[in-house]
Protein backbone atom coordinates (compact mmCIF):
# COMPACT_ATOMS: atom_id res chain seq x y z
CA UNK A 1 0.00 0.00 0.00
CA UNK A 2 1.24 3.49 -0.85
CA UNK A 3 2.41 5.62 2.06
CA UNK A 4 0.04 8.28 3.33
CA UNK A 5 2.92 10.35 4.69
CA UNK A 6 3.31 12.81 1.77
CA UNK A 7 -0.43 13.56 1.88
CA UNK A 8 -0.49 13.78 5.67
CA UNK A 9 2.41 16.24 5.60
CA UNK A 10 0.57 18.50 3.13
CA UNK A 11 -2.67 18.12 5.09
CA UNK A 12 -0.96 18.95 8.38
CA UNK A 13 0.45 22.17 6.90
CA UNK A 14 -2.97 23.16 5.52
CA UNK A 15 -4.78 22.38 8.78
CA UNK A 16 -2.22 24.34 10.81
CA UNK A 17 -2.48 27.32 8.46
CA UNK A 18 -6.31 27.38 8.46
CA UNK A 19 -6.43 26.98 12.24
CA UNK A 20 -4.03 29.89 12.77
CA UNK A 21 -5.87 32.13 10.28
CA UNK A 22 -9.31 31.40 11.69
CA UNK A 23 -8.23 31.67 15.35
CA UNK A 24 -6.62 35.04 14.63
CA UNK A 25 -9.63 36.34 12.70
CA UNK A 26 -12.05 35.26 15.42
CA UNK A 27 -9.89 36.85 18.13
CA UNK A 28 -10.02 40.04 16.05
CA UNK A 29 -13.82 40.05 16.03
CA UNK A 30 -14.73 38.09 12.89
CA UNK A 31 -17.19 35.39 14.08
CA UNK A 32 -17.64 34.22 10.47
CA UNK A 33 -13.99 33.20 10.01
CA UNK A 34 -14.02 29.60 8.87
CA UNK A 35 -17.68 29.64 7.81
CA UNK A 36 -18.18 28.47 4.23
CA UNK A 37 -21.28 28.36 2.04
CA UNK A 38 -21.92 25.21 0.02
CA UNK A 39 -24.67 24.18 -2.36
CA UNK A 40 -26.03 21.43 -4.55
CA UNK A 41 -28.62 21.37 -7.33
CA UNK A 42 -30.39 18.44 -8.96
CA UNK A 43 -32.81 18.07 -11.85
CA UNK A 44 -34.72 15.31 -13.65
CA UNK A 45 -33.06 14.27 -16.90
CA UNK A 46 -35.20 13.37 -19.90
CA UNK A 47 -36.24 9.82 -20.65
CA UNK A 48 -33.88 8.14 -18.19
CA UNK A 49 -35.25 9.75 -15.03
CA UNK A 50 -31.68 10.03 -13.76
CA UNK A 51 -30.88 13.06 -11.64
CA UNK A 52 -27.71 14.93 -12.59
CA UNK A 53 -26.69 16.65 -9.39
CA UNK A 54 -24.27 19.55 -9.32
CA UNK A 55 -22.28 19.50 -6.09
CA UNK A 56 -19.93 22.45 -6.03
CA UNK A 57 -17.85 22.13 -9.21
CA UNK A 58 -18.74 18.46 -9.75
CA UNK A 59 -21.55 16.61 -11.47
CA UNK A 60 -22.76 13.35 -9.94
CA UNK A 61 -25.51 11.27 -11.53
CA UNK A 62 -28.06 9.83 -9.12
CA UNK A 63 -30.54 7.22 -10.33
CA UNK A 64 -33.05 4.69 -9.09
CA UNK A 65 -32.60 0.95 -9.23
CA UNK A 66 -34.30 -0.91 -12.08
CA UNK A 67 -37.21 -1.94 -9.82
CA UNK A 68 -38.13 1.75 -9.48
CA UNK A 69 -37.95 2.42 -13.26
CA UNK A 70 -34.37 3.60 -13.02
CA UNK A 71 -31.37 2.51 -15.03
CA UNK A 72 -28.94 2.16 -12.14
CA UNK A 73 -26.74 4.87 -13.70
CA UNK A 74 -25.51 6.06 -10.34
CA UNK A 75 -26.11 5.82 -6.62
CA UNK A 76 -29.53 6.54 -5.17
CA UNK A 77 -29.91 9.70 -3.10
CA UNK A 78 -29.92 7.73 0.20
CA UNK A 79 -26.73 5.96 -0.92
CA UNK A 80 -25.15 9.34 -1.67
CA UNK A 81 -26.05 10.47 1.84
CA UNK A 82 -24.26 7.43 3.28
CA UNK A 83 -21.34 8.10 0.94
CA UNK A 84 -21.18 11.70 2.14
CA UNK A 85 -21.15 10.49 5.74
CA UNK A 86 -18.42 7.94 5.03
CA UNK A 87 -16.25 10.46 3.19
CA UNK A 88 -16.74 13.14 5.84
CA UNK A 89 -15.86 10.70 8.61
CA UNK A 90 -12.64 9.66 6.82
CA UNK A 91 -11.68 13.31 6.31
CA UNK A 92 -12.46 14.14 9.94
CA UNK A 93 -10.37 11.16 11.14
CA UNK A 94 -7.43 12.56 9.16
CA UNK A 95 -7.82 16.08 10.56
CA UNK A 96 -8.36 14.96 14.16
CA UNK A 97 -5.46 12.48 13.97
CA UNK A 98 -3.20 15.34 12.90
CA UNK A 99 -4.47 17.63 15.67
CA UNK A 100 -4.11 14.88 18.30
CA UNK A 101 -0.76 13.72 16.85
CA UNK A 102 -2.08 10.20 16.31
CA UNK A 103 -0.05 8.66 13.46
CA UNK A 104 -2.19 7.16 10.69
CA UNK A 105 -1.19 4.47 8.25
CA UNK A 106 -4.71 4.12 6.90
CA UNK A 107 -8.37 4.80 7.60
CA UNK A 108 -11.51 3.27 6.14
CA UNK A 109 -15.08 3.95 7.19
CA UNK A 110 -17.94 1.65 6.19
CA UNK A 111 -21.49 2.99 6.64
CA UNK A 112 -24.80 1.15 6.40
CA UNK A 113 -28.47 1.85 7.08
CA UNK A 114 -31.97 0.54 6.53
CA UNK A 115 -34.66 2.32 4.53
CA UNK A 116 -38.33 1.28 4.37
CA UNK A 117 -39.36 2.29 0.85
CA UNK A 118 -43.04 1.32 1.32
CA UNK A 119 -44.21 4.84 2.23
CA UNK A 120 -42.31 6.28 -0.75
CA UNK A 121 -44.63 4.41 -3.13
CA UNK A 122 -47.81 5.16 -1.17
CA UNK A 123 -48.14 2.02 0.96
CA UNK A 124 -48.31 4.10 4.13
CA UNK A 125 -46.53 3.90 7.41
CA UNK A 126 -44.13 6.29 9.05
CA UNK A 127 -42.37 8.92 6.95
CA UNK A 128 -39.52 7.26 5.06
CA UNK A 129 -36.07 7.95 6.46
CA UNK A 130 -32.78 6.20 6.88
CA UNK A 131 -32.75 4.22 10.10
CA UNK A 132 -30.22 2.17 12.01
CA UNK A 133 -27.35 4.13 10.49
CA UNK A 134 -24.12 2.55 11.66
CA UNK A 135 -20.49 3.04 10.79
CA UNK A 136 -17.34 1.05 11.37
CA UNK A 137 -14.08 2.99 11.40
CA UNK A 138 -11.02 0.87 10.65
CA UNK A 139 -8.08 2.88 11.94
CA UNK A 140 -4.62 1.63 10.99
CA UNK A 141 -2.29 3.23 13.51
CA UNK A 142 0.52 2.15 15.83
CA UNK A 143 -1.07 4.23 18.60
CA UNK A 144 -2.44 2.84 21.85
CA UNK A 145 -6.08 1.84 22.26
CA UNK A 146 -6.48 4.85 24.53
CA UNK A 147 -5.18 7.24 21.84
CA UNK A 148 -7.49 5.65 19.25
CA UNK A 149 -10.38 6.06 21.71
CA UNK A 150 -9.59 9.79 22.01
CA UNK A 151 -9.46 9.95 18.21
CA UNK A 152 -12.90 8.33 17.89
CA UNK A 153 -14.32 10.81 20.43
CA UNK A 154 -12.78 13.79 18.61
CA UNK A 155 -14.22 12.60 15.30
CA UNK A 156 -17.69 12.14 16.79
CA UNK A 157 -17.52 15.67 18.20
CA UNK A 158 -16.24 17.33 15.02
CA UNK A 159 -17.58 15.55 11.92
CA UNK A 160 -19.95 18.00 10.16
CA UNK A 161 -22.07 15.42 8.33
CA UNK A 162 -22.29 13.13 11.37
CA UNK A 163 -23.33 16.06 13.57
CA UNK A 164 -25.93 17.17 11.01
CA UNK A 165 -27.48 13.70 11.07
CA UNK A 166 -27.29 13.32 14.86
CA UNK A 167 -28.42 16.87 15.69
CA UNK A 168 -30.49 18.02 12.74
CA UNK A 169 -31.28 21.67 12.30
CA UNK A 170 -34.02 23.21 10.22
CA UNK A 171 -34.44 22.31 6.57
CA UNK A 172 -36.95 24.55 4.89
CA UNK A 173 -38.27 25.10 1.41
CA UNK A 174 -37.79 28.62 0.10
CA UNK A 175 -39.66 30.25 -2.73
CA UNK A 176 -38.06 30.47 -6.15
CA UNK A 177 -36.56 33.89 -6.79
PDB file of C-alpha atoms in Angstrom:
ATOM      1  CA  UNK A   1       0.000   0.000   0.000  1.00  0.00           C
ATOM      2  CA  UNK A   2       1.240   3.486  -0.849  1.00  0.00           C
ATOM      3  CA  UNK A   3       2.414   5.618   2.058  1.00  0.00           C
ATOM      4  CA  UNK A   4       0.042   8.282   3.328  1.00  0.00           C
ATOM      5  CA  UNK A   5       2.923  10.348   4.685  1.00  0.00           C
ATOM      6  CA  UNK A   6       3.306  12.808   1.766  1.00  0.00           C
ATOM      7  CA  UNK A   7      -0.430  13.560   1.877  1.00  0.00           C
ATOM      8  CA  UNK A   8      -0.493  13.779   5.671  1.00  0.00           C
ATOM      9  CA  UNK A   9       2.411  16.239   5.600  1.00  0.00           C
ATOM     10  CA  UNK A  10       0.568  18.502   3.128  1.00  0.00           C
ATOM     11  CA  UNK A  11      -2.670  18.122   5.090  1.00  0.00           C
ATOM     12  CA  UNK A  12      -0.958  18.950   8.378  1.00  0.00           C
ATOM     13  CA  UNK A  13       0.447  22.169   6.904  1.00  0.00           C
ATOM     14  CA  UNK A  14      -2.966  23.159   5.515  1.00  0.00           C
ATOM     15  CA  UNK A  15      -4.784  22.378   8.781  1.00  0.00           C
ATOM     16  CA  UNK A  16      -2.221  24.344  10.813  1.00  0.00           C
ATOM     17  CA  UNK A  17      -2.477  27.319   8.459  1.00  0.00           C
ATOM     18  CA  UNK A  18      -6.306  27.384   8.457  1.00  0.00           C
ATOM     19  CA  UNK A  19      -6.426  26.976  12.235  1.00  0.00           C
ATOM     20  CA  UNK A  20      -4.028  29.887  12.771  1.00  0.00           C
ATOM     21  CA  UNK A  21      -5.869  32.130  10.276  1.00  0.00           C
ATOM     22  CA  UNK A  22      -9.305  31.404  11.694  1.00  0.00           C
ATOM     23  CA  UNK A  23      -8.233  31.669  15.348  1.00  0.00           C
ATOM     24  CA  UNK A  24      -6.623  35.037  14.630  1.00  0.00           C
ATOM     25  CA  UNK A  25      -9.630  36.336  12.699  1.00  0.00           C
ATOM     26  CA  UNK A  26     -12.050  35.256  15.425  1.00  0.00           C
ATOM     27  CA  UNK A  27      -9.891  36.848  18.130  1.00  0.00           C
ATOM     28  CA  UNK A  28     -10.020  40.041  16.055  1.00  0.00           C
ATOM     29  CA  UNK A  29     -13.819  40.054  16.032  1.00  0.00           C
ATOM     30  CA  UNK A  30     -14.731  38.088  12.890  1.00  0.00           C
ATOM     31  CA  UNK A  31     -17.185  35.393  14.078  1.00  0.00           C
ATOM     32  CA  UNK A  32     -17.637  34.225  10.466  1.00  0.00           C
ATOM     33  CA  UNK A  33     -13.991  33.203  10.013  1.00  0.00           C
ATOM     34  CA  UNK A  34     -14.022  29.597   8.868  1.00  0.00           C
ATOM     35  CA  UNK A  35     -17.680  29.644   7.807  1.00  0.00           C
ATOM     36  CA  UNK A  36     -18.185  28.465   4.232  1.00  0.00           C
ATOM     37  CA  UNK A  37     -21.282  28.355   2.043  1.00  0.00           C
ATOM     38  CA  UNK A  38     -21.919  25.211   0.019  1.00  0.00           C
ATOM     39  CA  UNK A  39     -24.672  24.185  -2.359  1.00  0.00           C
ATOM     40  CA  UNK A  40     -26.033  21.430  -4.552  1.00  0.00           C
ATOM     41  CA  UNK A  41     -28.618  21.373  -7.326  1.00  0.00           C
ATOM     42  CA  UNK A  42     -30.389  18.438  -8.957  1.00  0.00           C
ATOM     43  CA  UNK A  43     -32.814  18.067 -11.852  1.00  0.00           C
ATOM     44  CA  UNK A  44     -34.724  15.313 -13.646  1.00  0.00           C
ATOM     45  CA  UNK A  45     -33.062  14.266 -16.900  1.00  0.00           C
ATOM     46  CA  UNK A  46     -35.204  13.370 -19.901  1.00  0.00           C
ATOM     47  CA  UNK A  47     -36.244   9.816 -20.653  1.00  0.00           C
ATOM     48  CA  UNK A  48     -33.884   8.140 -18.188  1.00  0.00           C
ATOM     49  CA  UNK A  49     -35.247   9.746 -15.033  1.00  0.00           C
ATOM     50  CA  UNK A  50     -31.675  10.033 -13.756  1.00  0.00           C
ATOM     51  CA  UNK A  51     -30.876  13.055 -11.640  1.00  0.00           C
ATOM     52  CA  UNK A  52     -27.714  14.931 -12.593  1.00  0.00           C
ATOM     53  CA  UNK A  53     -26.694  16.646  -9.393  1.00  0.00           C
ATOM     54  CA  UNK A  54     -24.272  19.550  -9.320  1.00  0.00           C
ATOM     55  CA  UNK A  55     -22.284  19.498  -6.093  1.00  0.00           C
ATOM     56  CA  UNK A  56     -19.931  22.447  -6.031  1.00  0.00           C
ATOM     57  CA  UNK A  57     -17.855  22.127  -9.213  1.00  0.00           C
ATOM     58  CA  UNK A  58     -18.738  18.459  -9.751  1.00  0.00           C
ATOM     59  CA  UNK A  59     -21.547  16.609 -11.472  1.00  0.00           C
ATOM     60  CA  UNK A  60     -22.759  13.349  -9.939  1.00  0.00           C
ATOM     61  CA  UNK A  61     -25.512  11.273 -11.527  1.00  0.00           C
ATOM     62  CA  UNK A  62     -28.059   9.832  -9.117  1.00  0.00           C
ATOM     63  CA  UNK A  63     -30.541   7.224 -10.325  1.00  0.00           C
ATOM     64  CA  UNK A  64     -33.053   4.690  -9.092  1.00  0.00           C
ATOM     65  CA  UNK A  65     -32.604   0.949  -9.231  1.00  0.00           C
ATOM     66  CA  UNK A  66     -34.301  -0.907 -12.076  1.00  0.00           C
ATOM     67  CA  UNK A  67     -37.208  -1.942  -9.824  1.00  0.00           C
ATOM     68  CA  UNK A  68     -38.129   1.745  -9.477  1.00  0.00           C
ATOM     69  CA  UNK A  69     -37.954   2.420 -13.258  1.00  0.00           C
ATOM     70  CA  UNK A  70     -34.370   3.602 -13.021  1.00  0.00           C
ATOM     71  CA  UNK A  71     -31.374   2.514 -15.030  1.00  0.00           C
ATOM     72  CA  UNK A  72     -28.939   2.159 -12.138  1.00  0.00           C
ATOM     73  CA  UNK A  73     -26.743   4.869 -13.700  1.00  0.00           C
ATOM     74  CA  UNK A  74     -25.506   6.061 -10.339  1.00  0.00           C
ATOM     75  CA  UNK A  75     -26.113   5.817  -6.624  1.00  0.00           C
ATOM     76  CA  UNK A  76     -29.530   6.539  -5.165  1.00  0.00           C
ATOM     77  CA  UNK A  77     -29.908   9.704  -3.096  1.00  0.00           C
ATOM     78  CA  UNK A  78     -29.918   7.734   0.196  1.00  0.00           C
ATOM     79  CA  UNK A  79     -26.728   5.958  -0.921  1.00  0.00           C
ATOM     80  CA  UNK A  80     -25.154   9.341  -1.673  1.00  0.00           C
ATOM     81  CA  UNK A  81     -26.053  10.474   1.840  1.00  0.00           C
ATOM     82  CA  UNK A  82     -24.264   7.434   3.279  1.00  0.00           C
ATOM     83  CA  UNK A  83     -21.337   8.101   0.945  1.00  0.00           C
ATOM     84  CA  UNK A  84     -21.177  11.704   2.138  1.00  0.00           C
ATOM     85  CA  UNK A  85     -21.154  10.491   5.742  1.00  0.00           C
ATOM     86  CA  UNK A  86     -18.423   7.940   5.027  1.00  0.00           C
ATOM     87  CA  UNK A  87     -16.251  10.461   3.187  1.00  0.00           C
ATOM     88  CA  UNK A  88     -16.736  13.141   5.837  1.00  0.00           C
ATOM     89  CA  UNK A  89     -15.857  10.698   8.608  1.00  0.00           C
ATOM     90  CA  UNK A  90     -12.642   9.660   6.816  1.00  0.00           C
ATOM     91  CA  UNK A  91     -11.685  13.314   6.315  1.00  0.00           C
ATOM     92  CA  UNK A  92     -12.465  14.135   9.942  1.00  0.00           C
ATOM     93  CA  UNK A  93     -10.369  11.163  11.136  1.00  0.00           C
ATOM     94  CA  UNK A  94      -7.425  12.556   9.162  1.00  0.00           C
ATOM     95  CA  UNK A  95      -7.821  16.077  10.563  1.00  0.00           C
ATOM     96  CA  UNK A  96      -8.359  14.955  14.160  1.00  0.00           C
ATOM     97  CA  UNK A  97      -5.456  12.481  13.972  1.00  0.00           C
ATOM     98  CA  UNK A  98      -3.199  15.344  12.898  1.00  0.00           C
ATOM     99  CA  UNK A  99      -4.474  17.630  15.672  1.00  0.00           C
ATOM    100  CA  UNK A 100      -4.107  14.882  18.298  1.00  0.00           C
ATOM    101  CA  UNK A 101      -0.763  13.724  16.855  1.00  0.00           C
ATOM    102  CA  UNK A 102      -2.082  10.200  16.308  1.00  0.00           C
ATOM    103  CA  UNK A 103      -0.054   8.661  13.463  1.00  0.00           C
ATOM    104  CA  UNK A 104      -2.193   7.164  10.692  1.00  0.00           C
ATOM    105  CA  UNK A 105      -1.187   4.468   8.255  1.00  0.00           C
ATOM    106  CA  UNK A 106      -4.714   4.116   6.902  1.00  0.00           C
ATOM    107  CA  UNK A 107      -8.373   4.797   7.596  1.00  0.00           C
ATOM    108  CA  UNK A 108     -11.506   3.265   6.141  1.00  0.00           C
ATOM    109  CA  UNK A 109     -15.085   3.951   7.190  1.00  0.00           C
ATOM    110  CA  UNK A 110     -17.941   1.650   6.192  1.00  0.00           C
ATOM    111  CA  UNK A 111     -21.485   2.991   6.639  1.00  0.00           C
ATOM    112  CA  UNK A 112     -24.801   1.148   6.397  1.00  0.00           C
ATOM    113  CA  UNK A 113     -28.466   1.846   7.082  1.00  0.00           C
ATOM    114  CA  UNK A 114     -31.973   0.544   6.533  1.00  0.00           C
ATOM    115  CA  UNK A 115     -34.661   2.320   4.526  1.00  0.00           C
ATOM    116  CA  UNK A 116     -38.326   1.277   4.374  1.00  0.00           C
ATOM    117  CA  UNK A 117     -39.357   2.290   0.854  1.00  0.00           C
ATOM    118  CA  UNK A 118     -43.038   1.323   1.325  1.00  0.00           C
ATOM    119  CA  UNK A 119     -44.208   4.838   2.229  1.00  0.00           C
ATOM    120  CA  UNK A 120     -42.306   6.283  -0.748  1.00  0.00           C
ATOM    121  CA  UNK A 121     -44.634   4.414  -3.132  1.00  0.00           C
ATOM    122  CA  UNK A 122     -47.813   5.159  -1.173  1.00  0.00           C
ATOM    123  CA  UNK A 123     -48.135   2.024   0.960  1.00  0.00           C
ATOM    124  CA  UNK A 124     -48.306   4.102   4.127  1.00  0.00           C
ATOM    125  CA  UNK A 125     -46.525   3.900   7.410  1.00  0.00           C
ATOM    126  CA  UNK A 126     -44.127   6.292   9.048  1.00  0.00           C
ATOM    127  CA  UNK A 127     -42.371   8.919   6.952  1.00  0.00           C
ATOM    128  CA  UNK A 128     -39.518   7.259   5.062  1.00  0.00           C
ATOM    129  CA  UNK A 129     -36.074   7.948   6.460  1.00  0.00           C
ATOM    130  CA  UNK A 130     -32.780   6.203   6.878  1.00  0.00           C
ATOM    131  CA  UNK A 131     -32.745   4.224  10.097  1.00  0.00           C
ATOM    132  CA  UNK A 132     -30.221   2.175  12.009  1.00  0.00           C
ATOM    133  CA  UNK A 133     -27.353   4.129  10.490  1.00  0.00           C
ATOM    134  CA  UNK A 134     -24.118   2.552  11.661  1.00  0.00           C
ATOM    135  CA  UNK A 135     -20.495   3.043  10.788  1.00  0.00           C
ATOM    136  CA  UNK A 136     -17.343   1.051  11.366  1.00  0.00           C
ATOM    137  CA  UNK A 137     -14.076   2.987  11.405  1.00  0.00           C
ATOM    138  CA  UNK A 138     -11.022   0.873  10.647  1.00  0.00           C
ATOM    139  CA  UNK A 139      -8.079   2.884  11.940  1.00  0.00           C
ATOM    140  CA  UNK A 140      -4.615   1.633  10.990  1.00  0.00           C
ATOM    141  CA  UNK A 141      -2.286   3.235  13.514  1.00  0.00           C
ATOM    142  CA  UNK A 142       0.521   2.147  15.834  1.00  0.00           C
ATOM    143  CA  UNK A 143      -1.067   4.234  18.605  1.00  0.00           C
ATOM    144  CA  UNK A 144      -2.444   2.836  21.847  1.00  0.00           C
ATOM    145  CA  UNK A 145      -6.077   1.844  22.262  1.00  0.00           C
ATOM    146  CA  UNK A 146      -6.482   4.847  24.528  1.00  0.00           C
ATOM    147  CA  UNK A 147      -5.185   7.240  21.845  1.00  0.00           C
ATOM    148  CA  UNK A 148      -7.488   5.652  19.253  1.00  0.00           C
ATOM    149  CA  UNK A 149     -10.379   6.061  21.712  1.00  0.00           C
ATOM    150  CA  UNK A 150      -9.590   9.787  22.006  1.00  0.00           C
ATOM    151  CA  UNK A 151      -9.460   9.950  18.207  1.00  0.00           C
ATOM    152  CA  UNK A 152     -12.903   8.327  17.889  1.00  0.00           C
ATOM    153  CA  UNK A 153     -14.317  10.808  20.432  1.00  0.00           C
ATOM    154  CA  UNK A 154     -12.784  13.788  18.614  1.00  0.00           C
ATOM    155  CA  UNK A 155     -14.218  12.601  15.298  1.00  0.00           C
ATOM    156  CA  UNK A 156     -17.688  12.137  16.786  1.00  0.00           C
ATOM    157  CA  UNK A 157     -17.521  15.668  18.204  1.00  0.00           C
ATOM    158  CA  UNK A 158     -16.237  17.334  15.024  1.00  0.00           C
ATOM    159  CA  UNK A 159     -17.583  15.555  11.918  1.00  0.00           C
ATOM    160  CA  UNK A 160     -19.953  18.003  10.155  1.00  0.00           C
ATOM    161  CA  UNK A 161     -22.069  15.420   8.329  1.00  0.00           C
ATOM    162  CA  UNK A 162     -22.285  13.130  11.370  1.00  0.00           C
ATOM    163  CA  UNK A 163     -23.331  16.055  13.573  1.00  0.00           C
ATOM    164  CA  UNK A 164     -25.928  17.170  11.013  1.00  0.00           C
ATOM    165  CA  UNK A 165     -27.478  13.698  11.069  1.00  0.00           C
ATOM    166  CA  UNK A 166     -27.295  13.321  14.857  1.00  0.00           C
ATOM    167  CA  UNK A 167     -28.419  16.866  15.691  1.00  0.00           C
ATOM    168  CA  UNK A 168     -30.494  18.017  12.741  1.00  0.00           C
ATOM    169  CA  UNK A 169     -31.278  21.666  12.298  1.00  0.00           C
ATOM    170  CA  UNK A 170     -34.020  23.207  10.225  1.00  0.00           C
ATOM    171  CA  UNK A 171     -34.436  22.314   6.573  1.00  0.00           C
ATOM    172  CA  UNK A 172     -36.955  24.551   4.894  1.00  0.00           C
ATOM    173  CA  UNK A 173     -38.272  25.095   1.409  1.00  0.00           C
ATOM    174  CA  UNK A 174     -37.789  28.621   0.097  1.00  0.00           C
ATOM    175  CA  UNK A 175     -39.662  30.249  -2.733  1.00  0.00           C
ATOM    176  CA  UNK A 176     -38.060  30.468  -6.148  1.00  0.00           C
ATOM    177  CA  UNK A 177     -36.556  33.891  -6.793  1.00  0.00           C
TER     178      UNK A 177
END
